[in-house]
Each structure stands twice: as structure tokens, then as C-alpha cells.
Amino acid sequence: RRVLFRSLPGTDVQELVERFRIWQAITHGFVIDNPMTPATLDHVIEILGPRPGERAIDIPGGRGELLCRLAERGVAATGVDISPWVIRDASLRAADRGVAIDLVLGDGKAFPRDGTWDLATSLGGSWIWNGTQGTLHALRSLLDQGGRAALGDLILRDGVDPVALGGVGVPLTRELLEAQVEAAGLTQIGRAHV
């Protein structure tokens, strides 16, 4: 099995190594970086329904746990992440599990949109596209006709007064999320809880 690694054009690898060194120290030993359990990740995969021969992209790809689980199901899995540290960890994880994955170092926003992906996921990376709405549109732009997407790291606040959140912004309600999903041209097919 192979692990393919490449960098997006213009990526300053040394600068990224230094910038993410502290994050690597804090999260060393993590399997999944975002607040998601392995059981929830399994549920997300079940909802996505990956099939052998499909193509998947995960931005940010993190330490590659989702990528490896998809590759074990016969999916051609690609992960894009800005941290060289997690790219290294994903490479080691894939090699240990004997699966082939494609890893790309760089800013997920700069990844080319070619519309050829069956699955597009962003589990813990809505900051890349400035929030949920931008992330949903980015995922949609990556999908082929009939493709499926998963967005993770949402915190829904039903009935919470924004003032109670200490001025950090308007809370995302289930209704607002559903409206954003529809505005992005996506249809909700399932929901996983942490």
C-alpha cells in the first residue's frame, strides 16, 4: 500500500512546521482532533454510505482516522490539512493499517474544486471557510452529482439568547442550519450526535 504526499503550490512547509508545533504538543496522541468519539465517527461513515471505488476528500484531514476507515472500505481517500504534524501522523496511521491514502499539505481553501468527489467531509474545520455556511458551500463545490457530504463541529443552541453567549455571535439553531444546508444546494440525509 502507498501513502501519497504532496504540497499545494505556495505552501511554506517550514513556516507551517513552526506554527503548528505547539498544537502538535497539545494534541499528541489524539486519534480524532475534533470533539467526536470513535462511535460517532462510525455513525457518520454509516450515514455517508461509502462504496468501494468511490472518491472521498476530507478537509481538514487531521490525523487520518476518517481517511483510513474509508480506505479500509475501498474508497480512494484524500485528506488536506495545513499542519505538517498531522499529515505525518496520518501517513504513519495509514502505513500501520496497510491502507493507501493521498495526503495534501496546504490551506484547504486553496484546494482546487474539480467536482469529482463522491464524498466530501469537514469534521472540525468550519473555520477554514469562515463558518458553517461557507463550509457547506465549499463541500457542495467539491461534490460530483449525487455526492454526499458531512459537516462536523457544530454546536446548536436552540432557544439561547445571543447575549447569554457573552457576545460571541448569533447561536446556530437547528432551523438556521437546515436553511443553510438548503441554501448550499444540499439535502440532509442523517444526523450524528457527539
PDB file of C-alpha atoms in Angstrom:
ATOM      1  CA  ARG A   1       0.000   0.000   0.000  1.00  0.00           C
ATOM      2  CA  ARG A   2       1.116   3.535  -0.580  1.00  0.00           C
ATOM      3  CA  VAL A   3       0.685   6.885   1.093  1.00  0.00           C
ATOM      4  CA  LEU A   4       0.937   9.695  -1.421  1.00  0.00           C
ATOM      5  CA  PHE A   5       2.073  13.075  -0.082  1.00  0.00           C
ATOM      6  CA  ARG A   6       2.184  16.421  -1.851  1.00  0.00           C
ATOM      7  CA  SER A   7       2.012  20.121  -1.008  1.00  0.00           C
ATOM      8  CA  LEU A   8      -0.221  22.721  -2.583  1.00  0.00           C
ATOM      9  CA  PRO A   9       1.684  25.327  -4.614  1.00  0.00           C
ATOM     10  CA  GLY A  10       2.963  28.204  -2.485  1.00  0.00           C
ATOM     11  CA  THR A  11       2.926  26.223   0.771  1.00  0.00           C
ATOM     12  CA  ASP A  12       5.742  27.255   3.122  1.00  0.00           C
ATOM     13  CA  VAL A  13       6.352  23.914   4.844  1.00  0.00           C
ATOM     14  CA  GLN A  14       8.933  25.200   7.341  1.00  0.00           C
ATOM     15  CA  GLU A  15       6.642  28.042   8.452  1.00  0.00           C
ATOM     16  CA  LEU A  16       3.783  25.557   8.975  1.00  0.00           C
ATOM     17  CA  VAL A  17       6.027  23.190  10.957  1.00  0.00           C
ATOM     18  CA  GLU A  18       6.839  26.021  13.357  1.00  0.00           C
ATOM     19  CA  ARG A  19       3.293  27.421  13.504  1.00  0.00           C
ATOM     20  CA  PHE A  20       1.691  24.080  14.386  1.00  0.00           C
ATOM     21  CA  ARG A  21       4.429  22.760  16.705  1.00  0.00           C
ATOM     22  CA  ILE A  22       2.501  23.851  19.831  1.00  0.00           C
ATOM     23  CA  TRP A  23      -0.778  22.340  18.549  1.00  0.00           C
ATOM     24  CA  GLN A  24       1.039  19.044  17.991  1.00  0.00           C
ATOM     25  CA  ALA A  25       2.416  19.149  21.534  1.00  0.00           C
ATOM     26  CA  ILE A  26      -1.038  19.816  22.982  1.00  0.00           C
ATOM     27  CA  THR A  27      -2.851  17.168  20.937  1.00  0.00           C
ATOM     28  CA  HIS A  28      -0.139  14.495  20.758  1.00  0.00           C
ATOM     29  CA  GLY A  29      -1.684  11.045  20.916  1.00  0.00           C
ATOM     30  CA  PHE A  30      -5.111  12.140  19.680  1.00  0.00           C
ATOM     31  CA  VAL A  31      -6.759   9.907  17.085  1.00  0.00           C
ATOM     32  CA  ILE A  32      -9.563  12.337  16.223  1.00  0.00           C
ATOM     33  CA  ASP A  33      -8.837  16.054  16.738  1.00  0.00           C
ATOM     34  CA  ASN A  34     -12.367  17.430  16.821  1.00  0.00           C
ATOM     35  CA  PRO A  35     -14.830  16.729  19.647  1.00  0.00           C
ATOM     36  CA  MET A  36     -16.050  13.435  18.216  1.00  0.00           C
ATOM     37  CA  THR A  37     -15.937   9.930  19.625  1.00  0.00           C
ATOM     38  CA  PRO A  38     -14.910   6.903  17.531  1.00  0.00           C
ATOM     39  CA  ALA A  39     -18.522   5.651  17.765  1.00  0.00           C
ATOM     40  CA  THR A  40     -19.824   8.964  16.387  1.00  0.00           C
ATOM     41  CA  LEU A  41     -17.281   8.781  13.554  1.00  0.00           C
ATOM     42  CA  ASP A  42     -18.549   5.273  12.759  1.00  0.00           C
ATOM     43  CA  HIS A  43     -22.097   6.663  12.666  1.00  0.00           C
ATOM     44  CA  VAL A  44     -21.048   9.476  10.304  1.00  0.00           C
ATOM     45  CA  ILE A  45     -19.464   6.888   7.988  1.00  0.00           C
ATOM     46  CA  GLU A  46     -22.632   4.781   8.139  1.00  0.00           C
ATOM     47  CA  ILE A  47     -24.748   7.812   7.167  1.00  0.00           C
ATOM     48  CA  LEU A  48     -22.394   8.624   4.261  1.00  0.00           C
ATOM     49  CA  GLY A  49     -22.649   5.051   2.976  1.00  0.00           C
ATOM     50  CA  PRO A  50     -19.243   4.827   1.269  1.00  0.00           C
ATOM     51  CA  ARG A  51     -18.920   2.264  -1.523  1.00  0.00           C
ATOM     52  CA  PRO A  52     -15.776   0.651  -2.939  1.00  0.00           C
ATOM     53  CA  GLY A  53     -14.332   2.638  -5.814  1.00  0.00           C
ATOM     54  CA  GLU A  54     -15.736   5.969  -4.664  1.00  0.00           C
ATOM     55  CA  ARG A  55     -13.535   9.036  -4.106  1.00  0.00           C
ATOM     56  CA  ALA A  56     -13.555  10.986  -0.839  1.00  0.00           C
ATOM     57  CA  ILE A  57     -11.952  14.217   0.298  1.00  0.00           C
ATOM     58  CA  ASP A  58     -11.637  15.339   3.923  1.00  0.00           C
ATOM     59  CA  ILE A  59     -10.689  18.962   4.690  1.00  0.00           C
ATOM     60  CA  PRO A  60      -9.083  19.146   7.195  1.00  0.00           C
ATOM     61  CA  GLY A  61      -7.872  15.559   7.022  1.00  0.00           C
ATOM     62  CA  GLY A  62      -6.365  15.688  10.510  1.00  0.00           C
ATOM     63  CA  ARG A  63      -4.605  12.583  11.729  1.00  0.00           C
ATOM     64  CA  GLY A  64      -6.284  10.484   9.047  1.00  0.00           C
ATOM     65  CA  GLU A  65      -8.640   8.328  11.083  1.00  0.00           C
ATOM     66  CA  LEU A  66     -11.608   9.023   8.773  1.00  0.00           C
ATOM     67  CA  LEU A  67      -9.373   8.606   5.727  1.00  0.00           C
ATOM     68  CA  CYS A  68      -8.129   5.223   6.939  1.00  0.00           C
ATOM     69  CA  ARG A  69     -11.636   3.996   7.766  1.00  0.00           C
ATOM     70  CA  LEU A  70     -12.814   4.991   4.293  1.00  0.00           C
ATOM     71  CA  ALA A  71      -9.771   3.399   2.610  1.00  0.00           C
ATOM     72  CA  GLU A  72     -10.465   0.176   4.522  1.00  0.00           C
ATOM     73  CA  ARG A  73     -13.861   0.179   2.759  1.00  0.00           C
ATOM     74  CA  GLY A  74     -12.250   0.504  -0.679  1.00  0.00           C
ATOM     75  CA  VAL A  75     -12.668   4.277  -1.047  1.00  0.00           C
ATOM     76  CA  ALA A  76      -9.893   6.374  -2.623  1.00  0.00           C
ATOM     77  CA  ALA A  77      -9.407   8.829   0.265  1.00  0.00           C
ATOM     78  CA  THR A  78      -7.668  12.215   0.109  1.00  0.00           C
ATOM     79  CA  GLY A  79      -7.013  14.469   3.096  1.00  0.00           C
ATOM     80  CA  VAL A  80      -5.956  18.123   3.011  1.00  0.00           C
ATOM     81  CA  ASP A  81      -4.502  19.709   6.139  1.00  0.00           C
ATOM     82  CA  ILE A  82      -2.410  22.759   6.919  1.00  0.00           C
ATOM     83  CA  SER A  83      -0.448  21.060   9.711  1.00  0.00           C
ATOM     84  CA  PRO A  84       2.596  19.060   8.622  1.00  0.00           C
ATOM     85  CA  TRP A  85       2.454  17.334  12.008  1.00  0.00           C
ATOM     86  CA  VAL A  86      -0.972  15.789  11.475  1.00  0.00           C
ATOM     87  CA  ILE A  87      -0.104  14.946   7.881  1.00  0.00           C
ATOM     88  CA  ARG A  88       2.853  12.980   9.264  1.00  0.00           C
ATOM     89  CA  ASP A  89       0.611  11.278  11.833  1.00  0.00           C
ATOM     90  CA  ALA A  90      -1.942  10.405   9.120  1.00  0.00           C
ATOM     91  CA  SER A  91       0.814   8.928   6.973  1.00  0.00           C
ATOM     92  CA  LEU A  92       2.045   6.763   9.848  1.00  0.00           C
ATOM     93  CA  ARG A  93      -1.516   5.689  10.729  1.00  0.00           C
ATOM     94  CA  ALA A  94      -2.226   4.632   7.136  1.00  0.00           C
ATOM     95  CA  ALA A  95       1.063   2.726   6.900  1.00  0.00           C
ATOM     96  CA  ASP A  96       0.334   0.929  10.194  1.00  0.00           C
ATOM     97  CA  ARG A  97      -3.132  -0.043   8.938  1.00  0.00           C
ATOM     98  CA  GLY A  98      -1.902  -1.051   5.489  1.00  0.00           C
ATOM     99  CA  VAL A  99      -4.148   1.308   3.538  1.00  0.00           C
ATOM    100  CA  ALA A 100      -3.447   3.738   0.710  1.00  0.00           C
ATOM    101  CA  ILE A 101      -4.411   7.383   1.190  1.00  0.00           C
ATOM    102  CA  ASP A 102      -3.497  10.644  -0.523  1.00  0.00           C
ATOM    103  CA  LEU A 103      -2.313  13.469   1.762  1.00  0.00           C
ATOM    104  CA  VAL A 104      -2.063  17.101   0.724  1.00  0.00           C
ATOM    105  CA  LEU A 105      -0.299  19.733   2.830  1.00  0.00           C
ATOM    106  CA  GLY A 106      -1.785  23.196   2.472  1.00  0.00           C
ATOM    107  CA  ASP A 107      -4.683  25.515   3.127  1.00  0.00           C
ATOM    108  CA  GLY A 108      -7.965  23.714   2.413  1.00  0.00           C
ATOM    109  CA  LYS A 109      -9.378  26.920   0.923  1.00  0.00           C
ATOM    110  CA  ALA A 110      -6.752  26.719  -1.822  1.00  0.00           C
ATOM    111  CA  PHE A 111      -7.569  23.117  -2.794  1.00  0.00           C
ATOM    112  CA  PRO A 112      -8.803  23.046  -6.414  1.00  0.00           C
ATOM    113  CA  ARG A 113     -12.536  22.432  -6.886  1.00  0.00           C
ATOM    114  CA  ASP A 114     -12.815  19.788  -9.577  1.00  0.00           C
ATOM    115  CA  GLY A 115     -16.285  18.426  -8.759  1.00  0.00           C
ATOM    116  CA  THR A 116     -15.208  14.805  -8.927  1.00  0.00           C
ATOM    117  CA  TRP A 117     -15.689  13.661  -5.327  1.00  0.00           C
ATOM    118  CA  ASP A 118     -18.365  11.211  -4.193  1.00  0.00           C
ATOM    119  CA  LEU A 119     -17.824  12.153  -0.537  1.00  0.00           C
ATOM    120  CA  ALA A 120     -16.674  15.494   0.880  1.00  0.00           C
ATOM    121  CA  THR A 121     -16.225  15.989   4.616  1.00  0.00           C
ATOM    122  CA  SER A 122     -15.140  18.667   7.027  1.00  0.00           C
ATOM    123  CA  LEU A 123     -15.157  17.339  10.567  1.00  0.00           C
ATOM    124  CA  GLY A 124     -13.778  20.089  12.743  1.00  0.00           C
ATOM    125  CA  GLY A 125     -12.819  22.586  10.085  1.00  0.00           C
ATOM    126  CA  SER A 126     -15.602  25.103   9.565  1.00  0.00           C
ATOM    127  CA  TRP A 127     -13.075  27.817  10.493  1.00  0.00           C
ATOM    128  CA  ILE A 128     -11.411  27.226   7.102  1.00  0.00           C
ATOM    129  CA  TRP A 129     -14.365  28.720   5.230  1.00  0.00           C
ATOM    130  CA  ASN A 130     -15.399  31.212   7.950  1.00  0.00           C
ATOM    131  CA  GLY A 131     -18.228  29.202   9.462  1.00  0.00           C
ATOM    132  CA  THR A 132     -20.965  26.754   8.679  1.00  0.00           C
ATOM    133  CA  GLN A 133     -22.467  28.488   5.673  1.00  0.00           C
ATOM    134  CA  GLY A 134     -19.118  28.873   3.889  1.00  0.00           C
ATOM    135  CA  THR A 135     -18.201  25.274   4.713  1.00  0.00           C
ATOM    136  CA  LEU A 136     -21.453  23.906   3.322  1.00  0.00           C
ATOM    137  CA  HIS A 137     -20.909  25.807   0.059  1.00  0.00           C
ATOM    138  CA  ALA A 138     -17.290  24.610  -0.137  1.00  0.00           C
ATOM    139  CA  LEU A 139     -18.310  20.984   0.408  1.00  0.00           C
ATOM    140  CA  ARG A 140     -21.021  21.283  -2.238  1.00  0.00           C
ATOM    141  CA  SER A 141     -18.493  22.687  -4.728  1.00  0.00           C
ATOM    142  CA  LEU A 142     -16.322  19.588  -4.247  1.00  0.00           C
ATOM    143  CA  LEU A 143     -19.090  17.064  -4.889  1.00  0.00           C
ATOM    144  CA  ASP A 144     -19.932  15.214  -8.045  1.00  0.00           C
ATOM    145  CA  GLN A 145     -23.611  14.813  -8.965  1.00  0.00           C
ATOM    146  CA  GLY A 146     -25.229  12.641  -6.286  1.00  0.00           C
ATOM    147  CA  GLY A 147     -22.280  13.075  -3.898  1.00  0.00           C
ATOM    148  CA  ARG A 148     -22.632  13.112  -0.116  1.00  0.00           C
ATOM    149  CA  ALA A 149     -21.108  15.489   2.431  1.00  0.00           C
ATOM    150  CA  ALA A 150     -20.592  15.508   6.188  1.00  0.00           C
ATOM    151  CA  LEU A 151     -20.045  18.569   8.332  1.00  0.00           C
ATOM    152  CA  GLY A 152     -18.907  18.172  11.925  1.00  0.00           C
ATOM    153  CA  ASP A 153     -18.086  20.536  14.798  1.00  0.00           C
ATOM    154  CA  LEU A 154     -21.470  22.200  15.039  1.00  0.00           C
ATOM    155  CA  ILE A 155     -22.795  23.455  18.325  1.00  0.00           C
ATOM    156  CA  LEU A 156     -26.519  24.034  18.038  1.00  0.00           C
ATOM    157  CA  ARG A 157     -28.144  26.340  20.567  1.00  0.00           C
ATOM    158  CA  ASP A 158     -31.914  26.060  20.466  1.00  0.00           C
ATOM    159  CA  GLY A 159     -33.591  28.951  22.248  1.00  0.00           C
ATOM    160  CA  VAL A 160     -30.402  30.521  23.637  1.00  0.00           C
ATOM    161  CA  ASP A 161     -30.262  34.306  23.842  1.00  0.00           C
ATOM    162  CA  PRO A 162     -27.091  35.533  21.994  1.00  0.00           C
ATOM    163  CA  VAL A 163     -26.424  37.902  24.915  1.00  0.00           C
ATOM    164  CA  ALA A 164     -26.070  34.828  27.163  1.00  0.00           C
ATOM    165  CA  LEU A 165     -23.207  33.640  24.941  1.00  0.00           C
ATOM    166  CA  GLY A 166     -21.024  36.547  26.054  1.00  0.00           C
ATOM    167  CA  GLY A 167     -21.183  38.373  22.732  1.00  0.00           C
ATOM    168  CA  VAL A 168     -19.508  35.608  20.739  1.00  0.00           C
ATOM    169  CA  GLY A 169     -22.123  35.744  17.986  1.00  0.00           C
ATOM    170  CA  VAL A 170     -25.529  34.513  16.995  1.00  0.00           C
ATOM    171  CA  PRO A 171     -26.135  30.909  18.012  1.00  0.00           C
ATOM    172  CA  LEU A 172     -26.737  28.352  15.269  1.00  0.00           C
ATOM    173  CA  THR A 173     -30.167  26.811  15.713  1.00  0.00           C
ATOM    174  CA  ARG A 174     -31.361  23.645  14.012  1.00  0.00           C
ATOM    175  CA  GLU A 175     -33.669  25.788  11.839  1.00  0.00           C
ATOM    176  CA  LEU A 176     -30.809  28.059  10.739  1.00  0.00           C
ATOM    177  CA  LEU A 177     -28.602  25.049   9.972  1.00  0.00           C
ATOM    178  CA  GLU A 178     -31.351  23.437   7.879  1.00  0.00           C
ATOM    179  CA  ALA A 179     -31.799  26.713   5.966  1.00  0.00           C
ATOM    180  CA  GLN A 180     -28.022  26.895   5.334  1.00  0.00           C
ATOM    181  CA  VAL A 181     -27.967  23.258   4.135  1.00  0.00           C
ATOM    182  CA  GLU A 182     -30.784  24.023   1.691  1.00  0.00           C
ATOM    183  CA  ALA A 183     -29.150  27.293   0.528  1.00  0.00           C
ATOM    184  CA  ALA A 184     -25.969  25.346  -0.276  1.00  0.00           C
ATOM    185  CA  GLY A 185     -27.956  23.013  -2.544  1.00  0.00           C
ATOM    186  CA  LEU A 186     -27.617  20.041  -0.195  1.00  0.00           C
ATOM    187  CA  THR A 187     -30.235  17.721   1.312  1.00  0.00           C
ATOM    188  CA  GLN A 188     -29.885  16.450   4.865  1.00  0.00           C
ATOM    189  CA  ILE A 189     -29.747  12.639   4.938  1.00  0.00           C
ATOM    190  CA  GLY A 190     -28.875  11.985   8.573  1.00  0.00           C
ATOM    191  CA  ARG A 191     -27.562  13.383  11.799  1.00  0.00           C
ATOM    192  CA  ALA A 192     -24.946  12.087  14.217  1.00  0.00           C
ATOM    193  CA  HIS A 193     -24.575  13.270  17.791  1.00  0.00           C
ATOM    194  CA  VAL A 194     -21.358  13.503  19.785  1.00  0.00           C
TER     195      VAL A 194
END
